[in-house]
Short mmCIF file of C-alpha atoms in Angstrom, two decimals:
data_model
loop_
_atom_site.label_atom_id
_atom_site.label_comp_id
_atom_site.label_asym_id
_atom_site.label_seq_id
_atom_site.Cartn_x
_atom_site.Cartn_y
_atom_site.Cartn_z
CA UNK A 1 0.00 0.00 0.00
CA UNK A 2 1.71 3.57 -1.04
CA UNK A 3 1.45 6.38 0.97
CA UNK A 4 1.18 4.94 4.52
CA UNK A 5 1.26 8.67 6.23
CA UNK A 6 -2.09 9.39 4.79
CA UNK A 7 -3.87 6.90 7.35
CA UNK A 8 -2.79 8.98 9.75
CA UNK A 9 -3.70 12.57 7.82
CA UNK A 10 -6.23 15.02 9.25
CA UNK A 11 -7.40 17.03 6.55
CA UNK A 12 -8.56 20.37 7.03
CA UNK A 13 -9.88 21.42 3.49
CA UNK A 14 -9.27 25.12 2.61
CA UNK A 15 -11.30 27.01 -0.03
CA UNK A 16 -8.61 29.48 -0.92
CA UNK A 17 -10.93 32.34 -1.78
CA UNK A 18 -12.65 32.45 0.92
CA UNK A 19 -10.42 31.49 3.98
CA UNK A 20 -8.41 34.42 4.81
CA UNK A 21 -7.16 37.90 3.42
CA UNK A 22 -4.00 37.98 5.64
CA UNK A 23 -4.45 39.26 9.42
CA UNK A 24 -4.93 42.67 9.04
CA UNK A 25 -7.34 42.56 6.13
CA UNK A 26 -9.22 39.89 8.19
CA UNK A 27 -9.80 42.51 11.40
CA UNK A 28 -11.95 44.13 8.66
CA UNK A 29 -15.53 42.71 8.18
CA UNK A 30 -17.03 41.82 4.74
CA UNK A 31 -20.02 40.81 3.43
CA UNK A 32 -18.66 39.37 -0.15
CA UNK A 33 -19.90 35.56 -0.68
CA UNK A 34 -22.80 35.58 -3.16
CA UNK A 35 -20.50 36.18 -6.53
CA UNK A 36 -18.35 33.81 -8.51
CA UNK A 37 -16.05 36.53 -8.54
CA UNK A 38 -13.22 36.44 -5.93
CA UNK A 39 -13.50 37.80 -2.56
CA UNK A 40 -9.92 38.25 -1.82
CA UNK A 41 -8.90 35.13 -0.21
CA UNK A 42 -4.93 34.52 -0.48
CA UNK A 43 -2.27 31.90 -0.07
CA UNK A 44 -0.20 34.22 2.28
CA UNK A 45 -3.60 34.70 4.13
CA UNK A 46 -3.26 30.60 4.58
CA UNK A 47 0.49 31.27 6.06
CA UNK A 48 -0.43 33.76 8.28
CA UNK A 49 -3.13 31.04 9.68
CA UNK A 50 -1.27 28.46 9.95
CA UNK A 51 -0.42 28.89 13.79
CA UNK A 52 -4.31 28.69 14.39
CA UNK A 53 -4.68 25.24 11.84
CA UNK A 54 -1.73 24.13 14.26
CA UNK A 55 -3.39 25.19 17.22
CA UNK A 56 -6.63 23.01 16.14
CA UNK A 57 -4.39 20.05 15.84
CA UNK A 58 -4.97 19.06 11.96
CA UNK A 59 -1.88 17.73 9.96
CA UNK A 60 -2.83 18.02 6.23
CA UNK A 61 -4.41 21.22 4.54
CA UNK A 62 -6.31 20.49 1.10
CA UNK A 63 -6.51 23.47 -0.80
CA UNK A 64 -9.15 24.00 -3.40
CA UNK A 65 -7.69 24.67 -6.88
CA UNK A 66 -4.66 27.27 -7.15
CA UNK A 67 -3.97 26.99 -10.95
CA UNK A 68 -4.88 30.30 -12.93
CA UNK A 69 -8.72 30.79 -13.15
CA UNK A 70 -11.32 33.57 -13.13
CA UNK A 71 -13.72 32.37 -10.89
CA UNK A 72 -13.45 31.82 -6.72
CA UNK A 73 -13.62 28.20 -6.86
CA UNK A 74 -10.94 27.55 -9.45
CA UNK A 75 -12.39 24.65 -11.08
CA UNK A 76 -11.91 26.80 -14.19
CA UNK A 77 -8.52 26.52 -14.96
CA UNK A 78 -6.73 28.64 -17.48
CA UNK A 79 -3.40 27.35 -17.13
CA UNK A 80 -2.24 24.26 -15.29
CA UNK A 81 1.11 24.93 -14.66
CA UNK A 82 0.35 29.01 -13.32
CA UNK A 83 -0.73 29.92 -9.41
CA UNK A 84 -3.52 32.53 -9.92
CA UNK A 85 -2.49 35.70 -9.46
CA UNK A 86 -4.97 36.73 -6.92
CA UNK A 87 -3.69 34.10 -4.93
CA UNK A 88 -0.54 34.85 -5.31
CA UNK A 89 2.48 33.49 -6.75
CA UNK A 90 4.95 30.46 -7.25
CA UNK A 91 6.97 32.14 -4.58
CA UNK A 92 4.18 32.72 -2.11
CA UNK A 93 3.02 28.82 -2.55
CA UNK A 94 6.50 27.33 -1.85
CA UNK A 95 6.73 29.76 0.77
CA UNK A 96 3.59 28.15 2.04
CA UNK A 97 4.50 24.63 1.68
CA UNK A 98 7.88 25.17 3.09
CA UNK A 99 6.07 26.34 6.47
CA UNK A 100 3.37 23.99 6.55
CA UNK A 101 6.16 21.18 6.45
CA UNK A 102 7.86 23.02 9.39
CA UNK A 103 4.69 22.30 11.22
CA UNK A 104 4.35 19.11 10.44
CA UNK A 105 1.49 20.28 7.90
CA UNK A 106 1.29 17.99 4.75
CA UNK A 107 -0.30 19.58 1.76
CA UNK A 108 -2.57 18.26 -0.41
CA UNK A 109 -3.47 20.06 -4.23
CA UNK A 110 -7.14 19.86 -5.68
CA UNK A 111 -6.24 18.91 -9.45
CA UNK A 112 -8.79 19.00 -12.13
CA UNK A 113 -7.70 17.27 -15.26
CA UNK A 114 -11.12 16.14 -16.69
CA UNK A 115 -11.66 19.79 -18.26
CA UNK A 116 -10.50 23.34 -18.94
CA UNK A 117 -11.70 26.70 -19.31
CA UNK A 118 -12.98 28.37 -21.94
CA UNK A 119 -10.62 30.81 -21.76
CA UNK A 120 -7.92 28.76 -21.98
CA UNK A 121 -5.07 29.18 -24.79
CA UNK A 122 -5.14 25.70 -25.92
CA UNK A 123 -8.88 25.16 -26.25
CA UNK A 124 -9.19 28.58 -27.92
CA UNK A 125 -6.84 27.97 -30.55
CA UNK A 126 -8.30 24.17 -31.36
CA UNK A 127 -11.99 25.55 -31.32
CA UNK A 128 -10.67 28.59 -33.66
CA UNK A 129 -8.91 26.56 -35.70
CA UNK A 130 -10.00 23.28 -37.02
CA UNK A 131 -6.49 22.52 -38.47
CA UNK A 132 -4.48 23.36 -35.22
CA UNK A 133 -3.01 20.15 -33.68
CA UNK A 134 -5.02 20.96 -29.89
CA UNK A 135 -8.22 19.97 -32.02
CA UNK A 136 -7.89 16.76 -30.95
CA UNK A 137 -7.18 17.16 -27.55
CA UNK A 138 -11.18 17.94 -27.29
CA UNK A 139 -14.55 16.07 -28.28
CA UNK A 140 -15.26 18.46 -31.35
CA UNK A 141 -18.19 17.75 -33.34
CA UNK A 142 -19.02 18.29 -37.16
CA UNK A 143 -20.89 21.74 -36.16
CA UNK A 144 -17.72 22.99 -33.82
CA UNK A 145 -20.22 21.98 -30.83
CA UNK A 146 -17.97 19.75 -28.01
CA UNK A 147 -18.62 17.63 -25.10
CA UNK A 148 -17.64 19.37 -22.02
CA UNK A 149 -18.42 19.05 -18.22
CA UNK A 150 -21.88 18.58 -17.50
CA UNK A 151 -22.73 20.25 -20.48
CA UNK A 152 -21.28 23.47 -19.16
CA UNK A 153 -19.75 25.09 -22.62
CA UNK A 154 -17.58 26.89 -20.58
CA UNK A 155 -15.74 23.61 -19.33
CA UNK A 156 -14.93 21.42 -22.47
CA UNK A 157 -13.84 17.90 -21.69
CA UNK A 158 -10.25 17.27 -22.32
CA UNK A 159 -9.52 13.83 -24.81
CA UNK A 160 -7.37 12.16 -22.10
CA UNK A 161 -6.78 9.09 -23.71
CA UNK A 162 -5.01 10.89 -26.81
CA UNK A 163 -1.29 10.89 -26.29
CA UNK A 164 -0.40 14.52 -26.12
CA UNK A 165 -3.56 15.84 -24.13
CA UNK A 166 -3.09 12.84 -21.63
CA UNK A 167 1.16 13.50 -21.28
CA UNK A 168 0.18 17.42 -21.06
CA UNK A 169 -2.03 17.03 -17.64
CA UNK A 170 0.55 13.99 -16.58
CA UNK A 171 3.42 16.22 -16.55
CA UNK A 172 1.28 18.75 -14.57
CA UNK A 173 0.62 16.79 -11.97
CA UNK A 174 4.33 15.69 -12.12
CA UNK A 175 4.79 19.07 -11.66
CA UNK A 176 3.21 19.83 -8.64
CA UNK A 177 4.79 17.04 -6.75
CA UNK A 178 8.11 18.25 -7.89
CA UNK A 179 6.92 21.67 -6.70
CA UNK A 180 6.56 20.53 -2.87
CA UNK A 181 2.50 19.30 -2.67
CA UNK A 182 2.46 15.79 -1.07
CA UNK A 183 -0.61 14.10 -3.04
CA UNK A 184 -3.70 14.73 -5.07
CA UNK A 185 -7.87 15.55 -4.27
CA UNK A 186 -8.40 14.30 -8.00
CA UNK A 187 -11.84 16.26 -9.23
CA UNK A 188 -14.39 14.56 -11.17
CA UNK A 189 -12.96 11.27 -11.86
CA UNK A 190 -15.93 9.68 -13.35
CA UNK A 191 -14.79 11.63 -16.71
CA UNK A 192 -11.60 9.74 -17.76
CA UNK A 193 -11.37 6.50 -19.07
CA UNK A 194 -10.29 3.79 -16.59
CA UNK A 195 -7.33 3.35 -18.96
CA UNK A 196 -6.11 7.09 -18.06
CA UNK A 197 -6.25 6.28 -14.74
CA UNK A 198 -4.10 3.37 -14.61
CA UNK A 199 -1.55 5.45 -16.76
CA UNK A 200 -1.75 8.31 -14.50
CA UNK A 201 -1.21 5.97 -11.20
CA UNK A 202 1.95 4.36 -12.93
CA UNK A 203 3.43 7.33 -14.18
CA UNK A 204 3.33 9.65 -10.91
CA UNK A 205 4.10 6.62 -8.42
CA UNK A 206 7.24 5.61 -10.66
CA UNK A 207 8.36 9.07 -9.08
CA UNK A 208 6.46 9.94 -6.04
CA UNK A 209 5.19 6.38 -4.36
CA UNK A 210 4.17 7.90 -1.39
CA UNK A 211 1.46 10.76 -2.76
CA UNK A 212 -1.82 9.97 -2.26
CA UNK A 213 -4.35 10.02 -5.43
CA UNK A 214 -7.44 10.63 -3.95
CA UNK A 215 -10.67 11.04 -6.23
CA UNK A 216 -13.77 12.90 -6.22
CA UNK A 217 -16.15 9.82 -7.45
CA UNK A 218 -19.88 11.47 -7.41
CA UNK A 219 -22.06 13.36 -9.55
CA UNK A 220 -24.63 13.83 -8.29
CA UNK A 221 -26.60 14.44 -4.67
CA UNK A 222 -28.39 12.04 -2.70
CA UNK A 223 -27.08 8.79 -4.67
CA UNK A 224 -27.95 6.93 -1.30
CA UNK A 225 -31.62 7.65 -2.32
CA UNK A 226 -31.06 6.97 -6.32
CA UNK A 227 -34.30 7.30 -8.16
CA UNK A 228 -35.32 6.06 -11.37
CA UNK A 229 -35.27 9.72 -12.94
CA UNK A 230 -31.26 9.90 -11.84
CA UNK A 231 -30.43 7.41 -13.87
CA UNK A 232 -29.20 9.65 -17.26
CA UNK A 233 -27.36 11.50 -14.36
CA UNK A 234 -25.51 8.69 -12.81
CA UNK A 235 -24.32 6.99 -16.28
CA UNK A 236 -20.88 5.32 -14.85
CA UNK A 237 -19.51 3.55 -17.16
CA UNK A 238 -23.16 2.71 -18.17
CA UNK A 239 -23.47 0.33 -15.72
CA UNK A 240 -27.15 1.57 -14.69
CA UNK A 241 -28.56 -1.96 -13.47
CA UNK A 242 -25.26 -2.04 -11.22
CA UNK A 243 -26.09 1.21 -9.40
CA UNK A 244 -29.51 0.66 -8.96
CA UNK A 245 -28.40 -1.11 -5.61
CA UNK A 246 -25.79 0.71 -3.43
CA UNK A 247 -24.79 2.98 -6.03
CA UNK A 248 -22.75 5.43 -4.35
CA UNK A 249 -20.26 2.24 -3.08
CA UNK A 250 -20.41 0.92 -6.04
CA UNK A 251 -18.96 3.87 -8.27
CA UNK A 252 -16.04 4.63 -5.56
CA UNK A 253 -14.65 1.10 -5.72
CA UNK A 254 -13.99 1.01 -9.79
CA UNK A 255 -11.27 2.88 -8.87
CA UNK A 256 -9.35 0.22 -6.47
CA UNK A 257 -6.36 -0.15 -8.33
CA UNK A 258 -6.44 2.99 -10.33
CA UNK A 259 -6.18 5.49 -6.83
CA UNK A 260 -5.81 5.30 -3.84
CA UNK A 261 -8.88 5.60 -2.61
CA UNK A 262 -11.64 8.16 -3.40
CA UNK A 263 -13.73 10.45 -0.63
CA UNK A 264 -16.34 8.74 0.83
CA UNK A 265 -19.53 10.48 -0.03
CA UNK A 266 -21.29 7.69 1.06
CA UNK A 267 -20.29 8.37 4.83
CA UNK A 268 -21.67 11.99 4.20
CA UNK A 269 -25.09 10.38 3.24
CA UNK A 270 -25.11 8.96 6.28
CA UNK A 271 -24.46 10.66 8.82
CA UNK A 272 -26.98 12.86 7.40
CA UNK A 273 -29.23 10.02 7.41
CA UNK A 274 -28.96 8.96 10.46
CA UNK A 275 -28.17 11.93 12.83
CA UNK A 276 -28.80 15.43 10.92
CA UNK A 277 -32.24 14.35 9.59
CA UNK A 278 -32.74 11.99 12.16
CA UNK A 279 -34.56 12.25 15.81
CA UNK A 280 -34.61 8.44 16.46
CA UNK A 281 -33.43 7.37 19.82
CA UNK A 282 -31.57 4.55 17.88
CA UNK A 283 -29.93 6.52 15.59
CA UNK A 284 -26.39 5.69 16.42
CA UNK A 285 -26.88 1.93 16.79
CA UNK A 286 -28.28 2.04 13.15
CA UNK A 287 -25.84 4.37 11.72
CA UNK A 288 -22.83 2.04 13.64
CA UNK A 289 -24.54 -0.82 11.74
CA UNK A 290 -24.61 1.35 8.27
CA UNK A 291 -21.01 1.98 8.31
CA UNK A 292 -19.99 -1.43 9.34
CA UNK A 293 -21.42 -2.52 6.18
CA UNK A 294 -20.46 0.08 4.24
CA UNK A 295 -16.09 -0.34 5.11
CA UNK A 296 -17.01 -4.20 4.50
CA UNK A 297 -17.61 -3.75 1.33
CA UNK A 298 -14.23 -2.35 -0.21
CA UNK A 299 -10.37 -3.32 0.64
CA UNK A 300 -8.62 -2.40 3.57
CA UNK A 301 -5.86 -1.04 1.69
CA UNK A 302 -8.07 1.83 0.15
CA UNK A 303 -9.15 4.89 2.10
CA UNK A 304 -12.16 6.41 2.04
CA UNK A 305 -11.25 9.80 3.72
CA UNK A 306 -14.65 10.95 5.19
CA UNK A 307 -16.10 14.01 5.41
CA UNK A 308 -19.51 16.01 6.89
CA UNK A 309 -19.76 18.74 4.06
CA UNK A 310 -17.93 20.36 1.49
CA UNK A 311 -18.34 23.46 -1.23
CA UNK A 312 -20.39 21.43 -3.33
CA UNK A 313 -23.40 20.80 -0.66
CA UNK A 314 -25.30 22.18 2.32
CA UNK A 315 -23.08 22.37 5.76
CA UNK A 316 -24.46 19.59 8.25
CA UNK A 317 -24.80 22.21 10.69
CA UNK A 318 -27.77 23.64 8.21
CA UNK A 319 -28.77 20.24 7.62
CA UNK A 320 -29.62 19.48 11.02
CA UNK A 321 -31.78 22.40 11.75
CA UNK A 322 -28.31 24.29 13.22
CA UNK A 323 -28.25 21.66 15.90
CA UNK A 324 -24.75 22.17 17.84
CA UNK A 325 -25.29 18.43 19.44
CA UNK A 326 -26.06 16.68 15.95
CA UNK A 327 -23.16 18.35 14.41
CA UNK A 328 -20.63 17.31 17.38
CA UNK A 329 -22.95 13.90 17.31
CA UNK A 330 -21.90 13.25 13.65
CA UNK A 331 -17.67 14.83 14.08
CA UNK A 332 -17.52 11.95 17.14
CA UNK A 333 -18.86 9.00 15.25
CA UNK A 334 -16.89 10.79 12.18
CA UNK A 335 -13.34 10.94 14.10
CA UNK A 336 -13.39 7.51 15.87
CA UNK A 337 -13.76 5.37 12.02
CA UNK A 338 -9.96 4.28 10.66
CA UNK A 339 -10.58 6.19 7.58
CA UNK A 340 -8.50 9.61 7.45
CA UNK A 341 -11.11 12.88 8.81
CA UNK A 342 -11.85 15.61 6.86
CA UNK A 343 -12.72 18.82 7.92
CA UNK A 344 -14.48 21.44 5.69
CA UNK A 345 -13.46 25.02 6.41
CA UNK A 346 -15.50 26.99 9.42
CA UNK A 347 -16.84 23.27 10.52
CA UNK A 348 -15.03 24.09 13.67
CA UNK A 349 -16.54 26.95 14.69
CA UNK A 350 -19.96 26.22 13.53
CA UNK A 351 -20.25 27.85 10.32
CA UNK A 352 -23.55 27.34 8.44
CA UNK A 353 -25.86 28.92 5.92
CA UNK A 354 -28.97 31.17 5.82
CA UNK A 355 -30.84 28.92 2.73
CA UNK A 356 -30.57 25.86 0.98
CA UNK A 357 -28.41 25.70 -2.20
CA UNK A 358 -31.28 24.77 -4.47
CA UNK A 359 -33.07 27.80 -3.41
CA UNK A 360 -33.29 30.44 -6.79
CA UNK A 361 -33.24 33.05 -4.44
CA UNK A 362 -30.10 31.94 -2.45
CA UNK A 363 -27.24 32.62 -4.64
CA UNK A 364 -26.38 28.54 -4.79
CA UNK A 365 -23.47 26.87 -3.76
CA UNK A 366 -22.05 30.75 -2.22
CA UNK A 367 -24.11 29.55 0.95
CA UNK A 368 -21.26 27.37 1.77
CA UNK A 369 -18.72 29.28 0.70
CA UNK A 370 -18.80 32.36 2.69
CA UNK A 371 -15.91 34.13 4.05
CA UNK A 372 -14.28 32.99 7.22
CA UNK A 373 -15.26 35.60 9.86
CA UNK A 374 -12.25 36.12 11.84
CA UNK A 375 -13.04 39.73 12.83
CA UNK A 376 -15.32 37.76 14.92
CA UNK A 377 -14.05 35.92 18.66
CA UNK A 378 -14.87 32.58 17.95
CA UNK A 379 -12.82 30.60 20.36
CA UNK A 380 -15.50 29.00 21.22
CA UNK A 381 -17.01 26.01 22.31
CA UNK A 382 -16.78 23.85 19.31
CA UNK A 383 -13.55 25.29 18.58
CA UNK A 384 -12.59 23.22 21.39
CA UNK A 385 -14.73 20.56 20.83
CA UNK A 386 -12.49 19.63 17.52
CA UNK A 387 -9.24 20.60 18.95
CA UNK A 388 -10.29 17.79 21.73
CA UNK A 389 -11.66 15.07 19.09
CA UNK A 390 -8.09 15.91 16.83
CA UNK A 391 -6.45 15.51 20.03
CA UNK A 392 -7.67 12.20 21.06
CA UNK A 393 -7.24 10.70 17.72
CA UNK A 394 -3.59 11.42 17.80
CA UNK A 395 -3.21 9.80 21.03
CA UNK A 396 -5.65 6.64 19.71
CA UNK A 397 -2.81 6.42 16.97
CA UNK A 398 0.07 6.31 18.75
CA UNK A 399 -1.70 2.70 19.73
CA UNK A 400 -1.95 0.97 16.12
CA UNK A 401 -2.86 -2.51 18.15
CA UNK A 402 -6.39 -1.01 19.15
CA UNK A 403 -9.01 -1.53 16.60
CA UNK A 404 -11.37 1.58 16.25
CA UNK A 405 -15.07 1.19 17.36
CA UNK A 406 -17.66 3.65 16.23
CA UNK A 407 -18.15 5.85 19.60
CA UNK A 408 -22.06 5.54 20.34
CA UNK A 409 -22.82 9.03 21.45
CA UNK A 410 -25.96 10.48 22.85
CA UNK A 411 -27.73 13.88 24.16
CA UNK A 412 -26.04 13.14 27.57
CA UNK A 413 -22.46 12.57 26.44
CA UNK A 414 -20.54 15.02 28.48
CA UNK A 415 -17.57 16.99 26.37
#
């Protein structure tokens, strides 16, 4: 199994935009969220934070794309081998990675090779010109149309199992290892071919074995309830009769063999389940049960880093009607499993949202991705609360011989 440190990671994911302006800036309140414009978020706003991340306990940062975009999320990406400007720079990243590895801080990149932007110089030349060798680095049709993400014409698909395109986002993820990042979030991997995949795994371990290749396998909400009508949407592989029954498990582990493992979005469907939506007096004993069955169902060597929320999705907190106990409920069950924790930025000091994402008057997923508000005190209780559960799950590793139990929690556990 590569990349043995990562069973002992604890991920604190950063959305770069959003996190922090730098210490000064941050004494100054804003109210920028709702635009997909940038709100000023910078890498040397992460380094001037990273005595607090210490302070919390956490050991990994994932930061959401860095890679030129025009857009706050940075899914978008212009250039894969250029930090975004408003960011900051080549400099200002190593400069962060240097200091996160003097803290013991390993740092993870969100790559995106499944698509680009619009913008970006390659795809503009091969959509302007039919002759130019980049054509075929897309899925062009007779009419100049193309495939692209989700139908999104402003992401077209990159042809990843056509020699050049497939070396080009290779060597960029080469790159970045060579650069100082110690593994991979890996976005959208349902779009390239299997094949790609077990190229991409034998080409970066050949020269980084201990990086972890972690992918984003899910496209779509609620797959733990699949309906009929979410069939078109699911379309893995095209394998529909195969998801009809435990769907989201089902499309992680394709990729045994390929990654490393893949986030478990099947853990976030239930805890939700079972303790955000939840009010049965049972609920832990039948959530235990879930997951039991759930981690028996793929290889031990593969994690399945688990998480509570993330940019793409309502915060639990929301979720459970902005119940403090449910949240902490969900983070104890969540911290005691084997499978590396992840944290989503603002989780620790109960961050939520004022409305649903699928609300058309709520500005969508910019509900969950709302500035950290440091010119705020918030020292507070569950701040402590995670420092506590980070806390005791370094001291539960420090004992590999002792098997982890789900920890059945109710309204009367004391913290």
């Amino acid at each position: 199994m590569y990349a043995q440190w990562f069973k002992k990671a604890i991920i604190y994911q950063i959305f770069v935009d959003r996190f922090s302006r730098g210490v000064e800036a941050d004494k100054n309140p804003t109210d920028c969220w709702n635009t997909q414009s940038k709100c000023g978020g910078t890498l040397t706003g992460v380094i001037e934070r990273l005595p607090y991340l210490e302070e919390l306990g956490i050991n990994t940062i994932w930061l959401t794309p860095i890679n030129k975009t025009d857009s706050s999320h940075g899914y978008n990406i212009i250039d894969h081998y250029e930090v975004d400007p408003d960011f900051g720079s080549k400099d200002i990243l190593h400069e962060l990675i240097n200091k996160a590895h003097e803290r013991g801080i390993q740092m993870i990149m969100d790559f995106v090779p499944n698509h680009v932007y619009e913008q970006n110089p390659i795809f503009t030349e091969a959509r302007d010109d039919r002759q130019s060798p980049y054509r075929k680095w897309f899925y062009f049709r007779d009419d100049n149309s193309y495939e692209a993400f989700y139908q999104y014409p402003s992401l077209p698909k990159l042809n990843l199992d056509y020699g050049p395109a497939r070396d080009y986002i290779v060597d960029a993820a080469k790159y970045w290892l060579d650069f100082g990042f110690d593994g991979f979030r890996i976005d959208h991997v349902f779009g390239p071919s299997h094949d790609f995949w077990k190229h991409f795994r034998k080409e970066l371990k050949e020269s980084h074995p201990d990086a972890p290749l972690i992918g984003e396998a899910w496209g779509f909400e609620g797959v733990g309830k699949l309906r009929l009508h979410d069939l078109h949407t699911v379309n893995i592989r095209g394998k529909y009769l195969k998801y009809l029954v435990n769907a989201q498990d089902s499309a992680m582990k394709e990729y045994y063999g390929e990654l490393d493992g893949t986030l478990d979005f099947r853990f976030k469907v239930l805890a939700r389940r079972f303790i955000a939506e939840s009010g049965d007096t049972n609920r832990m004993e039948k959530f235990d049960k879930a997951l039991k069955k759930h981690y028996a169902y793929f290889p031990k060597d593969f994690f399945l880093p688990s998480f509570l929320d993330n940019h793409d999705m309502n915060r639990f907190l929301f979720e459970a009607g902005g119940d403090d106990q449910k949240l902490k409920d969900a983070a104890t069950v969540q911290f005691a499993q084997d499978q590396p924790p992840v944290i989503y930025y603002g989780d620790e000091i109960a961050m939520s949202q004022e409305k649903y994402i699928g609300d058309p008057t709520s500005g969508s997923h910019n509900q969950v991705r709302r500035m950290y508000p440091w010119w705020i005190p918030r020292y507070d209780e569950m701040f402590y609360f995670y420092k506590d559960l980070i806390k005791a799950r370094k001291d539960k590793q420090k004992t590999p011989d002792l098997e982890s139990e789900a920890i059945e929690v109710s309204d009367q556990t004391p913290y």
